[in-house]
PDB file of C-alpha atoms and ligand atoms in Angstrom:
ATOM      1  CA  UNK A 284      61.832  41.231  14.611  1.00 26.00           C
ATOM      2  CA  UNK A 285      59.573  42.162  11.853  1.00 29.00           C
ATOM      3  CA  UNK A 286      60.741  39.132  10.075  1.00 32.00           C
ATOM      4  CA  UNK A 287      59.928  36.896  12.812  1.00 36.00           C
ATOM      5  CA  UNK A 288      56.322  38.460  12.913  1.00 37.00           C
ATOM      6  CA  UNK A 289      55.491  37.764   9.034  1.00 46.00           C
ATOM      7  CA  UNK A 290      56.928  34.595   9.135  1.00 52.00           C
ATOM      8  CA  UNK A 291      54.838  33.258  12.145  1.00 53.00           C
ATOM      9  CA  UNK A 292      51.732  35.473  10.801  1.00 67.00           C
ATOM     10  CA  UNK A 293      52.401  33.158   7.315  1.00 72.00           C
ATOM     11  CA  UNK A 294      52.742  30.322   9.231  1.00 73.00           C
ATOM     12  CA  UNK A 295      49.467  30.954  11.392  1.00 72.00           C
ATOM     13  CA  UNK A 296      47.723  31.607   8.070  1.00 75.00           C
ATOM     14  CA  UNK A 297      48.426  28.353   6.604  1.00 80.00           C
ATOM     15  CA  UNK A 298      47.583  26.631   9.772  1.00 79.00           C
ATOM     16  CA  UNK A 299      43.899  28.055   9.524  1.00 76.00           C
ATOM     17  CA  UNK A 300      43.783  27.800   5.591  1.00 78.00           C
ATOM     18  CA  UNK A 301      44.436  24.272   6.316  1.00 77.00           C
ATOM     19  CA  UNK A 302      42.192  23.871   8.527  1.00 76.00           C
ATOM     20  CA  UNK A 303      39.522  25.768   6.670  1.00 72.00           C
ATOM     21  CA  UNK A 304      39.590  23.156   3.707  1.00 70.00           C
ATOM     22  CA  UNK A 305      39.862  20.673   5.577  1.00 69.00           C
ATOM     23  CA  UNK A 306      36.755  20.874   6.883  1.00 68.00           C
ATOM     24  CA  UNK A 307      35.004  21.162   3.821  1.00 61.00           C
ATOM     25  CA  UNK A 308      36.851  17.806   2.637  1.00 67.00           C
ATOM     26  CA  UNK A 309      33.138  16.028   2.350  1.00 65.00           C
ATOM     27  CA  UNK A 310      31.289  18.921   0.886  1.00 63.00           C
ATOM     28  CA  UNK A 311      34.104  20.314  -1.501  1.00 60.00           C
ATOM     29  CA  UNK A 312      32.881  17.891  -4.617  1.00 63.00           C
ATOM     30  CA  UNK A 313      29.637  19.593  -4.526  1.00 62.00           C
ATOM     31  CA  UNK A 314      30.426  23.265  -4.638  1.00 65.00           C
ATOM     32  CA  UNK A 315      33.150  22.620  -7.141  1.00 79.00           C
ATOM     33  CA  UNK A 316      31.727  24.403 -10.031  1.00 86.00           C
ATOM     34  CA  UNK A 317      34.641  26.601 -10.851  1.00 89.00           C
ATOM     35  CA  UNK A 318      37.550  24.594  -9.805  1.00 90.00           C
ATOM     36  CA  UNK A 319      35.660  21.890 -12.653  1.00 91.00           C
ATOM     37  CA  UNK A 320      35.695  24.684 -14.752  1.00 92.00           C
ATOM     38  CA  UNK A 321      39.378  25.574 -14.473  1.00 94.00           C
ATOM     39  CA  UNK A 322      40.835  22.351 -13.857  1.00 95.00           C
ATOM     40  CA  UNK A 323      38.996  21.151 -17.550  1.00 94.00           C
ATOM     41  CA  UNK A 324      40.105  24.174 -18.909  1.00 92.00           C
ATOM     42  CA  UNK A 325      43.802  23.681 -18.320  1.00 97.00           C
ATOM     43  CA  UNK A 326      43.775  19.701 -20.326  1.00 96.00           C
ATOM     44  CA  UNK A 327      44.787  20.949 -23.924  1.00 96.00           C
ATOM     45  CA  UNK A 328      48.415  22.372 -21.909  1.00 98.00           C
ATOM     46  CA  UNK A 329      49.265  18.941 -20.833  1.00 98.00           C
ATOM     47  CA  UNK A 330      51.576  16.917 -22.515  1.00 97.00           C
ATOM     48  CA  UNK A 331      51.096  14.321 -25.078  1.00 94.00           C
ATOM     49  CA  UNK A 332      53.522  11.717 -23.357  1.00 93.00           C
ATOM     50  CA  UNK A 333      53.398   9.013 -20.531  1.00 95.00           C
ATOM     51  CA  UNK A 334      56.136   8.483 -19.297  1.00 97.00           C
ATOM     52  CA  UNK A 335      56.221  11.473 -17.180  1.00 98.00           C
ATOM     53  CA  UNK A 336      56.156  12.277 -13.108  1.00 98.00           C
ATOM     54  CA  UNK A 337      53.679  14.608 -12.401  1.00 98.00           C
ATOM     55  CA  UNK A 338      52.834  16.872  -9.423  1.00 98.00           C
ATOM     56  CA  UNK A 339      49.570  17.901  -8.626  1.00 98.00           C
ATOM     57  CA  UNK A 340      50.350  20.928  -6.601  1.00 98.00           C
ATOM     58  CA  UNK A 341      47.441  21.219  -4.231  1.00 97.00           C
ATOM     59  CA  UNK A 342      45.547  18.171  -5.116  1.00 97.00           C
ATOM     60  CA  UNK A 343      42.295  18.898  -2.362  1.00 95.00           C
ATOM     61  CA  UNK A 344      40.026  15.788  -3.146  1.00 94.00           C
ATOM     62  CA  UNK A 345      42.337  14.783  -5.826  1.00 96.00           C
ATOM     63  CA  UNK A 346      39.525  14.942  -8.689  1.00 95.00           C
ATOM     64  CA  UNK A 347      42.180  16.182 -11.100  1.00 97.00           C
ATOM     65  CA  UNK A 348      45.047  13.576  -9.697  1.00 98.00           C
ATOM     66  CA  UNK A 349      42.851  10.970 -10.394  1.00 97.00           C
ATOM     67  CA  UNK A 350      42.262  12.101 -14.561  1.00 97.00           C
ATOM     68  CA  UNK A 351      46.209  12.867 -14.305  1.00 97.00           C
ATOM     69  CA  UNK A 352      46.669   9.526 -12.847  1.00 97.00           C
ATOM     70  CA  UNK A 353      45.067   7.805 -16.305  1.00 96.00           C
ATOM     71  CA  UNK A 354      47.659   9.670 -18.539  1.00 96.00           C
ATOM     72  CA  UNK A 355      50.898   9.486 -16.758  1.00 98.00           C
ATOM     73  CA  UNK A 356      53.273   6.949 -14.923  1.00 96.00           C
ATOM     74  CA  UNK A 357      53.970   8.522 -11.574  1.00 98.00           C
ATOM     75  CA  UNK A 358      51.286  11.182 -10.120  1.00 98.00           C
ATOM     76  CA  UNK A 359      51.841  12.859  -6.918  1.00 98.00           C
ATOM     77  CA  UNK A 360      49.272  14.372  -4.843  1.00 98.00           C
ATOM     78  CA  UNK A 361      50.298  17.048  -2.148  1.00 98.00           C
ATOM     79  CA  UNK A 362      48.143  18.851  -0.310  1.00 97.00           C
ATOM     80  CA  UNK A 363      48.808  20.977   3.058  1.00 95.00           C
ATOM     81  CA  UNK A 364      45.214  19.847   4.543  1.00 94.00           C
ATOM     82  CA  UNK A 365      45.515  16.313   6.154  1.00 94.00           C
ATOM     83  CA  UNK A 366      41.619  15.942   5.604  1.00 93.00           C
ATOM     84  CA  UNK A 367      41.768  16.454   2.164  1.00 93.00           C
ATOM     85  CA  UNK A 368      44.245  14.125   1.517  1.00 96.00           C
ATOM     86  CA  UNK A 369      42.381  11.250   3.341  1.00 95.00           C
ATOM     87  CA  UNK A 370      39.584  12.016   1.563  1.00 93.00           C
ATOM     88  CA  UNK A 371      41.583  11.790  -1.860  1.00 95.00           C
ATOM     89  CA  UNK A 372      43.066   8.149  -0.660  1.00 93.00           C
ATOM     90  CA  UNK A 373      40.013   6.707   0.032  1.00 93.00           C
ATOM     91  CA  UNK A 374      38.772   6.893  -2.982  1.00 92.00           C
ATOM     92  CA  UNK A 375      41.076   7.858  -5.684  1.00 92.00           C
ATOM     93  CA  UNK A 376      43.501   5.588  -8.399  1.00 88.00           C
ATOM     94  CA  UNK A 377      45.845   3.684  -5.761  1.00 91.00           C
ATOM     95  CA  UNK A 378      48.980   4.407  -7.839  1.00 95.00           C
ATOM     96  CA  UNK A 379      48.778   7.697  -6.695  1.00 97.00           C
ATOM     97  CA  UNK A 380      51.582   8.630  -4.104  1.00 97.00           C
ATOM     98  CA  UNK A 381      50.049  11.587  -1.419  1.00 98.00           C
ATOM     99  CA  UNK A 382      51.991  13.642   0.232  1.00 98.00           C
ATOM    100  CA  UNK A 383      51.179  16.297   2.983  1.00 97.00           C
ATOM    101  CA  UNK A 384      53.685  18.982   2.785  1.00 97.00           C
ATOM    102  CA  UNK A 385      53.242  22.789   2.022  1.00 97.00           C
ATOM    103  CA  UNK A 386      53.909  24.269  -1.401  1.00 98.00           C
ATOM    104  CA  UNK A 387      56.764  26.412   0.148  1.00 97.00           C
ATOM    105  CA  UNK A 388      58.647  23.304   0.967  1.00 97.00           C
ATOM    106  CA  UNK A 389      57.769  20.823  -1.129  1.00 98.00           C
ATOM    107  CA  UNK A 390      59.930  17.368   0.231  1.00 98.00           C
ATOM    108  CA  UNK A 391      60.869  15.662  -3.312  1.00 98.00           C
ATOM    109  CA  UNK A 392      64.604  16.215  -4.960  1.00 98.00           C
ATOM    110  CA  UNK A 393      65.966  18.644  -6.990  1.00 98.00           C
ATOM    111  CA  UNK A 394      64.977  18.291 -10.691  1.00 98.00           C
ATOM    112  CA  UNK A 395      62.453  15.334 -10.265  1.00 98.00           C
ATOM    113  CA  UNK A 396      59.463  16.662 -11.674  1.00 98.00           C
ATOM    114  CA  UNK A 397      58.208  16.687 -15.587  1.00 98.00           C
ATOM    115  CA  UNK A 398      55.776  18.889 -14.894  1.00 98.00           C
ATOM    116  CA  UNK A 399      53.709  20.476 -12.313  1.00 98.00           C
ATOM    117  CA  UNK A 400      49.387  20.655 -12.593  1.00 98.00           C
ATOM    118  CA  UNK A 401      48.226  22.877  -9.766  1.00 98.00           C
ATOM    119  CA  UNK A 402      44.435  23.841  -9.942  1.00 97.00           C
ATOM    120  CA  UNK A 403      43.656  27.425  -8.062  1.00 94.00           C
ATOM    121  CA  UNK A 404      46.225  26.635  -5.437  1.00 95.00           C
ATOM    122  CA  UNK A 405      48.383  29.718  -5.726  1.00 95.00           C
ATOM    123  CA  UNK A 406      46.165  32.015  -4.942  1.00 92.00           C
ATOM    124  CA  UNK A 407      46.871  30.941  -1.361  1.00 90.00           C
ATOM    125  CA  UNK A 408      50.274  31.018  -1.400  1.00 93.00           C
ATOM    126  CA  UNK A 409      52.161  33.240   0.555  1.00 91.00           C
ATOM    127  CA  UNK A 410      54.582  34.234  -0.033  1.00 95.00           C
ATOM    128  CA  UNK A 411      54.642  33.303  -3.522  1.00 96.00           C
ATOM    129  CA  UNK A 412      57.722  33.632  -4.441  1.00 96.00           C
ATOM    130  CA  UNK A 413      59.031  31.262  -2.192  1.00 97.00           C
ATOM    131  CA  UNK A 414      55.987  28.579  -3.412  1.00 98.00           C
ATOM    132  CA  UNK A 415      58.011  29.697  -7.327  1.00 98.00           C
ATOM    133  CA  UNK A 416      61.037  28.733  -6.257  1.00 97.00           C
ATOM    134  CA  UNK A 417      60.332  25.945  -4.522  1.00 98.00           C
ATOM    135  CA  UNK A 418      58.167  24.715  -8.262  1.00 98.00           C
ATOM    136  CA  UNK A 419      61.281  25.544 -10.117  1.00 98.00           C
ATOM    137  CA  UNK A 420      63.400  23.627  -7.815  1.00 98.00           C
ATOM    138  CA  UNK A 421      61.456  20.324  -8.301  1.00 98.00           C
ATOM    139  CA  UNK A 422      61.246  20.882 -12.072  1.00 98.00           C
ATOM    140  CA  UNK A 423      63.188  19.210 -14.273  1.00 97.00           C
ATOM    141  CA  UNK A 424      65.245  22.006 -16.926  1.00 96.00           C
ATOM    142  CA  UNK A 425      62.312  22.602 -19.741  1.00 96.00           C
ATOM    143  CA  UNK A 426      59.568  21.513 -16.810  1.00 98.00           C
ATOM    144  CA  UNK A 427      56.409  22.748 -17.081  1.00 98.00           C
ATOM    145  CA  UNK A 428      54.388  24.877 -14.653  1.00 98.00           C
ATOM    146  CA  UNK A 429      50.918  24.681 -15.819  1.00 98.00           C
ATOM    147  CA  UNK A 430      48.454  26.620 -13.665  1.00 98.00           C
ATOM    148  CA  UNK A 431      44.969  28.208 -12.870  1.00 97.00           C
ATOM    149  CA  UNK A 432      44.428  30.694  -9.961  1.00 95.00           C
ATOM    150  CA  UNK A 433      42.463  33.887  -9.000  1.00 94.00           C
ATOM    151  CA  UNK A 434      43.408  37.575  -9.946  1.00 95.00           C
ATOM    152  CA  UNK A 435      42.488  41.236  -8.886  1.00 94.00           C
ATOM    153  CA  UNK A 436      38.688  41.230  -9.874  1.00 94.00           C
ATOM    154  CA  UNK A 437      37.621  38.037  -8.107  1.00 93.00           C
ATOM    155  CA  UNK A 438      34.501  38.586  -6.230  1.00 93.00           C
ATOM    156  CA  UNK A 439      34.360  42.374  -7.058  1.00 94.00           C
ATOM    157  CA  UNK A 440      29.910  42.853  -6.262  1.00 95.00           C
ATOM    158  CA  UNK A 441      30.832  40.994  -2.709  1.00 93.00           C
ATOM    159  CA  UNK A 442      33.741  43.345  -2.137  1.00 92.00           C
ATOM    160  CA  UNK A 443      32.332  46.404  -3.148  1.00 93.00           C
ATOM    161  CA  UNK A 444      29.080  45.624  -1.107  1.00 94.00           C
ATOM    162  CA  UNK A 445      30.895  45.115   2.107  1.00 91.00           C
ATOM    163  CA  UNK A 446      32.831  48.280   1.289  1.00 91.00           C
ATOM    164  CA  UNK A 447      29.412  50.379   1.550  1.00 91.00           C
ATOM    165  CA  UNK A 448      29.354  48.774   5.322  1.00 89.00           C
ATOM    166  CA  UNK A 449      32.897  49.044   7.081  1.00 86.00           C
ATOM    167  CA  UNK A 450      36.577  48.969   6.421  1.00 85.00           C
ATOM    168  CA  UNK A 451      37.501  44.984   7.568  1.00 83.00           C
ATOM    169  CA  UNK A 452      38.800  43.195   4.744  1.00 82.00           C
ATOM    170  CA  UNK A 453      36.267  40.388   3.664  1.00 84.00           C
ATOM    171  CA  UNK A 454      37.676  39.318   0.716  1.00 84.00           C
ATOM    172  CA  UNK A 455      41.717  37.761   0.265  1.00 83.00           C
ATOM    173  CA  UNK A 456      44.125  40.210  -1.882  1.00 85.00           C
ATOM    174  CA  UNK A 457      44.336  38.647  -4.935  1.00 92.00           C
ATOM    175  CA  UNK A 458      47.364  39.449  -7.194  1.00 95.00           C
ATOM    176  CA  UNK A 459      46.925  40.906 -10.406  1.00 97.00           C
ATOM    177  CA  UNK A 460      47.206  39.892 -13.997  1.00 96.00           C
ATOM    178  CA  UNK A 461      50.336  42.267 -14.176  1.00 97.00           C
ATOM    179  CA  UNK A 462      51.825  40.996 -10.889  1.00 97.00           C
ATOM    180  CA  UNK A 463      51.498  36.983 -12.477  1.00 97.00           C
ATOM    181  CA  UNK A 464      53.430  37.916 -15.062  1.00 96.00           C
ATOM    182  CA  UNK A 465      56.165  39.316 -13.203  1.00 97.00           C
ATOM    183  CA  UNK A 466      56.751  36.689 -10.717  1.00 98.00           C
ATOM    184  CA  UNK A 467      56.651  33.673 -13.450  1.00 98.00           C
ATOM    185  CA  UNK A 468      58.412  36.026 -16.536  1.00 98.00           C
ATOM    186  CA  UNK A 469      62.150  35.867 -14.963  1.00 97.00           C
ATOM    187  CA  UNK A 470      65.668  34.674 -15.195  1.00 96.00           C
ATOM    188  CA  UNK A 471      64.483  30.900 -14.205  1.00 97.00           C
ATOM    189  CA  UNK A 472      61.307  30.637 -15.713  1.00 98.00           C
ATOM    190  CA  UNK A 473      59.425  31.942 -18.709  1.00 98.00           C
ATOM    191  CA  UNK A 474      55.310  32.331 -19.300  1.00 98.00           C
ATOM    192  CA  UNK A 475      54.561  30.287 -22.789  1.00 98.00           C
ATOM    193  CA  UNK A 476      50.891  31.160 -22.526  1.00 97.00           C
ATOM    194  CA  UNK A 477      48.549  32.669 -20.358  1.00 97.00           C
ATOM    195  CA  UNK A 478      44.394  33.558 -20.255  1.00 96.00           C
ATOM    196  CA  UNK A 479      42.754  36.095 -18.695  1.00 96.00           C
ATOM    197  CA  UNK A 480      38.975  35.596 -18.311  1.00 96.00           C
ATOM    198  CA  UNK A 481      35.745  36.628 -15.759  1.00 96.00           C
ATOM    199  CA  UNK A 482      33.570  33.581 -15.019  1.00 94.00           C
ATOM    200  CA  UNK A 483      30.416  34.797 -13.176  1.00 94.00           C
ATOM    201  CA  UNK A 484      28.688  32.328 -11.412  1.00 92.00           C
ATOM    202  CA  UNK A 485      25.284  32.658 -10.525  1.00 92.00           C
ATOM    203  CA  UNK A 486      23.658  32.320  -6.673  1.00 91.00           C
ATOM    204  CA  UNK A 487      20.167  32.352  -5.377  1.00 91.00           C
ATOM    205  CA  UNK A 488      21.374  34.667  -3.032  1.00 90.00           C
ATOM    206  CA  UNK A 489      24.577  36.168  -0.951  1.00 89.00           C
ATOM    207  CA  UNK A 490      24.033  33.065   1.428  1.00 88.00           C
ATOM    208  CA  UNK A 491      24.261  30.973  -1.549  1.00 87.00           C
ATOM    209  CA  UNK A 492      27.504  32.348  -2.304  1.00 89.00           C
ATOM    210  CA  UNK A 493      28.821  32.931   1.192  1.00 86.00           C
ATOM    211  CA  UNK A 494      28.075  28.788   1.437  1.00 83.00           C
ATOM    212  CA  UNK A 495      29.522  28.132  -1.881  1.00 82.00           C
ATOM    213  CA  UNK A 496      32.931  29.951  -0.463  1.00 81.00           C
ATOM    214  CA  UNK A 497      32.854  27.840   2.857  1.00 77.00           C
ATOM    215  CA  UNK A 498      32.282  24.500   1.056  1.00 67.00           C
ATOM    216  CA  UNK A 499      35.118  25.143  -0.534  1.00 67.00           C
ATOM    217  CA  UNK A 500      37.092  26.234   1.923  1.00 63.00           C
ATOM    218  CA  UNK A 501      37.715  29.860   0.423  1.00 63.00           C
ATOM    219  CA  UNK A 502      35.899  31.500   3.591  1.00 62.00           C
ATOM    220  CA  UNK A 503      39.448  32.262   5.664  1.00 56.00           C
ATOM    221  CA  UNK A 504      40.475  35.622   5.444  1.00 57.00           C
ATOM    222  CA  UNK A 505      43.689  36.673   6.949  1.00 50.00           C
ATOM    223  CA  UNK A 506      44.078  40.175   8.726  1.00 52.00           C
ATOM    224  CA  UNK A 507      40.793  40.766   9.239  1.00 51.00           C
ATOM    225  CA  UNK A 508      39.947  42.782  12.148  1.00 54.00           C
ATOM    226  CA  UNK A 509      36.551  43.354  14.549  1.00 51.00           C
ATOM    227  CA  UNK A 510      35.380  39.840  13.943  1.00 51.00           C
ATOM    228  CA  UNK A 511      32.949  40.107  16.373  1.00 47.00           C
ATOM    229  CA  UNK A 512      30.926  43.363  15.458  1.00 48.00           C
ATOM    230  CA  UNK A 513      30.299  42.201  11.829  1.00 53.00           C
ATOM    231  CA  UNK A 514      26.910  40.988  13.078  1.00 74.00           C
ATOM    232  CA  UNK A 515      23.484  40.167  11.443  1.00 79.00           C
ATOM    233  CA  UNK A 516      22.679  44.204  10.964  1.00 85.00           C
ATOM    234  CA  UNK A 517      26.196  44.232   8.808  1.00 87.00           C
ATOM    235  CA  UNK A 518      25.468  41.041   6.940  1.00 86.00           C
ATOM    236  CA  UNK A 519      21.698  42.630   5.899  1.00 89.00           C
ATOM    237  CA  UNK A 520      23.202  46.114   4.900  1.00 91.00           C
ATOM    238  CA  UNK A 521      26.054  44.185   2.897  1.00 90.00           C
ATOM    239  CA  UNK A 522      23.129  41.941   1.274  1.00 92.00           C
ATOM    240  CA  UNK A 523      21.530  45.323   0.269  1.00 93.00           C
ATOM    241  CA  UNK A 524      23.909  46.778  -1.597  1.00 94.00           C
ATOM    242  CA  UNK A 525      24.692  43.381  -3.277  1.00 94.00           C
ATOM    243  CA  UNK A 526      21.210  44.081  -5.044  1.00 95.00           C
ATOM    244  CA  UNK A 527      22.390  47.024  -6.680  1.00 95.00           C
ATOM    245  CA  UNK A 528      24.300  43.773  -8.866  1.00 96.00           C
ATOM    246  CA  UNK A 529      21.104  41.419  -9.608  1.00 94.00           C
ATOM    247  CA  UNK A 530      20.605  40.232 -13.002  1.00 91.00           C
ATOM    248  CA  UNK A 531      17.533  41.032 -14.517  1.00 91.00           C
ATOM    249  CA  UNK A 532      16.161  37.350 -13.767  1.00 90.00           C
ATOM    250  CA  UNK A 533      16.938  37.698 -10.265  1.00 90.00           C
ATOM    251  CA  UNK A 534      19.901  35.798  -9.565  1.00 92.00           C
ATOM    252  CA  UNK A 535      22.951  37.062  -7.964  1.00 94.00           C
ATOM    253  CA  UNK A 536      26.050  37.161 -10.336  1.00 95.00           C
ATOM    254  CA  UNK A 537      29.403  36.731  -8.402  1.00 94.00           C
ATOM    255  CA  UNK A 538      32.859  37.440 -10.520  1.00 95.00           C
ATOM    256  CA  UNK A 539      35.590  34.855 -10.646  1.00 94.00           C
ATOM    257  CA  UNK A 540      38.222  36.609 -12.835  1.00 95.00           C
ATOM    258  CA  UNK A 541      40.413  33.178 -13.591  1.00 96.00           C
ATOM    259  CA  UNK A 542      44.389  33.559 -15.195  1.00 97.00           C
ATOM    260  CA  UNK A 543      45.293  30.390 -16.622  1.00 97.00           C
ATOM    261  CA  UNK A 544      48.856  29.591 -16.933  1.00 98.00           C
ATOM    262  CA  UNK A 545      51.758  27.367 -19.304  1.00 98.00           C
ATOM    263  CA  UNK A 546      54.981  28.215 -17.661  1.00 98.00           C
ATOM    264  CA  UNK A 547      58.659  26.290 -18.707  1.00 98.00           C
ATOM    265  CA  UNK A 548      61.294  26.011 -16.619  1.00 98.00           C
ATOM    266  CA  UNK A 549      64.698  27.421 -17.974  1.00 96.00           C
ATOM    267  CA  UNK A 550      67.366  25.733 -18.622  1.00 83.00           C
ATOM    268  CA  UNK A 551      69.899  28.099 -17.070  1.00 67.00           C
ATOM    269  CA  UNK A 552      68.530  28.351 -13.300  1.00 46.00           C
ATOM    270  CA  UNK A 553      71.359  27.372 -11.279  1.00 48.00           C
ATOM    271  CA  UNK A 554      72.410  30.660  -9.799  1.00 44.00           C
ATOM    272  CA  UNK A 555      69.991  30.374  -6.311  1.00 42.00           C
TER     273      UNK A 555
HETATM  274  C1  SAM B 486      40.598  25.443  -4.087  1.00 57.69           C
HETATM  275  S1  SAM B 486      41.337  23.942  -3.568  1.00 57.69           S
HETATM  276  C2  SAM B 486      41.738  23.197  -5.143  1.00 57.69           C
HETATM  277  C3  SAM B 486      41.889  21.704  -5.038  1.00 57.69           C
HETATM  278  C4  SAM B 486      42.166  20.978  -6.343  1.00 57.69           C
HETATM  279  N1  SAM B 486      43.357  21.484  -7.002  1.00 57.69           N
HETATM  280  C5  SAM B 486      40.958  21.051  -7.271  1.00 57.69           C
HETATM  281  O1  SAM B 486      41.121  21.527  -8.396  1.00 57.69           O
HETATM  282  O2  SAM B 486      39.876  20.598  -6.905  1.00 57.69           O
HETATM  283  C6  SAM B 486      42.920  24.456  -2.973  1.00 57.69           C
HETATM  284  C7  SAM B 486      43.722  23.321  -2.297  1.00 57.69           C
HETATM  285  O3  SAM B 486      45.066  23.811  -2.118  1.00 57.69           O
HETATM  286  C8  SAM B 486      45.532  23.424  -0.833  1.00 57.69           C
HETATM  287  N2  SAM B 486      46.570  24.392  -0.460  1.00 57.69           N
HETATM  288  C9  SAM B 486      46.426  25.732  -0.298  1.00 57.69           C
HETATM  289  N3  SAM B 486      47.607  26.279   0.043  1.00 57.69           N
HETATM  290  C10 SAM B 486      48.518  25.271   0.080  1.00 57.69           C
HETATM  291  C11 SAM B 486      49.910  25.202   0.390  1.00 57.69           C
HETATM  292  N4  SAM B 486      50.612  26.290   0.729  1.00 57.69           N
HETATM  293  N5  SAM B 486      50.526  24.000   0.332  1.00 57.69           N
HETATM  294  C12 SAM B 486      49.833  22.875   0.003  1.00 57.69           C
HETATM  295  N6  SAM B 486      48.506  22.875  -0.279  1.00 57.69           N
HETATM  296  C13 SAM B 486      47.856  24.063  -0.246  1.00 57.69           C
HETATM  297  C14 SAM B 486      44.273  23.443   0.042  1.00 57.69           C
HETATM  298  O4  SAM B 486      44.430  22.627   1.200  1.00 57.69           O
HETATM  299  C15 SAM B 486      43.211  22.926  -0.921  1.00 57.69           C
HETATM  300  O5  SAM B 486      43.072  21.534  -0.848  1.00 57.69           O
END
C-alpha cells in the first residue's frame, strides 16, 4: 500500500514538473543564465571523437543538443515535457532524433549509448536511483555519465527567509554533495571527477527571482501543504527577511550551489 502511494505520488510529480516546464517552453531561453553557465561549464568533459551516439538527458529547448549535434554523429534529445520538445524541433539541427520519454524509463536498448550529457536534469529525478540505473543501462561498458545538477545549499537566503514565516516547504530537497557521491561511486559506476561550486546570481528583487524560477520551470514544489494561506501578507514578511541578505549595492544575491559531474560506466555491471 505504501508502495502504491509513492509510486503514484512520483508519478503525479512528474506529471506537474512536466507540465511546469512546459509552460515556460517560450520564455526558458531568456532566464537561462545558469543552465548557460553549467551547460558551458561541462564542454572540456566531452570527448574528443565523432563518431559517437550521444544522449542529451533532459534536453528542454535543446540549446545544448544543438552544440552536441555539431560534434557528434547521432544526438538524441529526450525530454519528459512535450512542449519543450516541440519547441526544440522547430528550431534546432534536424539530425537530431527527439524523444519524449522519462529519465526512469528511457526507451533505447541496452548498451547503445557512448555517452550521456544531461544539463541540471537530475535534480528532478525521483527516485534517482532508478533514473542511475536506467543511465547505466543505456551506456555502453566505459560510457560516460557527464552531468551538472543542484545540491544542498541551492537557494539557501530564499529558504531561510520563508523559514522566518511558516513551516510549508518552498524550496525542492536537494541532495547533497555527500549523497552524489554515493549514488554514482558503486559497483556499476565510478565518479572520475566532480566540482563543487556556489554561483550567486543577482536579482532586482525576490520577484525577480521568484520569475526567474517560473521561467524556468523550477517553481513546482512537491509536498507542499496550505497552498492557499501563503497569501500576499506571507510573501511581504518572506521579502523582509530576504533583506537581511542584500548586497551592499542593493541587489538581491540568490545561491545556486552547482556539482558538476564525469562519471564511467563499469565494465562489470551485469549483475541487475
Ligand atoms: C532545467 S531544464 C534543463 C534543460 C536543458 N538541459 C538545458 O540545459 O537548458 C530541465 C529539463 O529536464 C526535463 N526533465 C525533468 N525531469 C525529467 C525526467 N524525469 N525525464 C525527462 N525529462 C525530465 C524538464 O522537462 C526540463 O526540460
Amino acid at each position: 500500500m505504501t508502495i502504491l502511494t509513492t509510486k503514484t505520488s512520483h508519478h503525479e510529480n512528474k506529471a506537474k514538473i512536466a507540465e511546469s516546464f512546459g509552460s515556460a517552453s517560450k520564455s526558458y531561453d531568456f532566464s537561462a543564465r545558469l543552465q548557460r553557465f553549467s551547460g558551458k561549464h561541462l564542454m572540456p568533459w566531452l570527448p574528443d571523437k565523432n563518431d559517437l551516439t550521444v544522449l542529451d538527458l533532459g534536453s528542454g529547448t535543446g540549446f545544448f543538443t544543438d552544440l552536441l549535434a555539431t560534434g557528434y554523429d547521432q544526438v538524441i534529445g529526450l525530454d519528459f515535457s512535450k512542449k519543450m520538445l516541440k519547441f526544440a524541433q522547430g528550431c534546432r539541427n534536424k539530425n537530431i532524433f527527439w524523444l519524449e520519454a522519462d529519465a526512469h524509463k528511457i526507451p533505447l536498448q541496452d548498451e547503445s549509448i557512448d555517452f550521456i550529457y544531461s544539463n541540471l536534469v537530475i535534480q528532478w529525478c525521483e527516485p534517482l536511483d532508478i533514473a542511475i540505473k536506467e543511465m547505466l543501462r543505456v551506456l555502453k561498458p566505459g560510457g560516460l555519465i557527464i552531468f551538472t545538477t543542484l545540491v544542498d545549499g541551492t537557494l539557501h537566503e530564499l529558504k531561510s527567509s520563508w523559514k522566518q514565516v511558516d513551516d510549508d516547504q518552498h524550496v525542492i530537497d536537494f541532495k547533497t554533495e555527500e549523497q552524489l557521491g554515493e549514488y554514482f561511486n558503486t559497483d556499476a559506476s565510478t565518479v572520475l571527477e566532480h566540482k563543487c561550486q556556489d554561483i550567486i546570481l543577482e536579482y532586482e528583487n525576490v520577484i525577480h527571482l521568484a520569475r526567474e524560477l517560473k521561467g524556468l520551470g523550477a517553481n513546482h514544489l512537491p509536498k507542499k501543504k496550505n497552498r492557499g494561506l501563503s497569501g500576499k501578507d506571507k510573501w511581504f514578511t518572506m521579502t523582509e527577511h530576504y533583506k537581511d541578505f542584500l548586497e551592499p549595492s542593493g541587489v538581491y544575491p540568490a545561491t545556486y550551489r552547482l556539482y558538476s559531474g564525469l562519471v564511467a560506466k563499469l565494465n562489470s555491471q551485469h549483475e541487475n
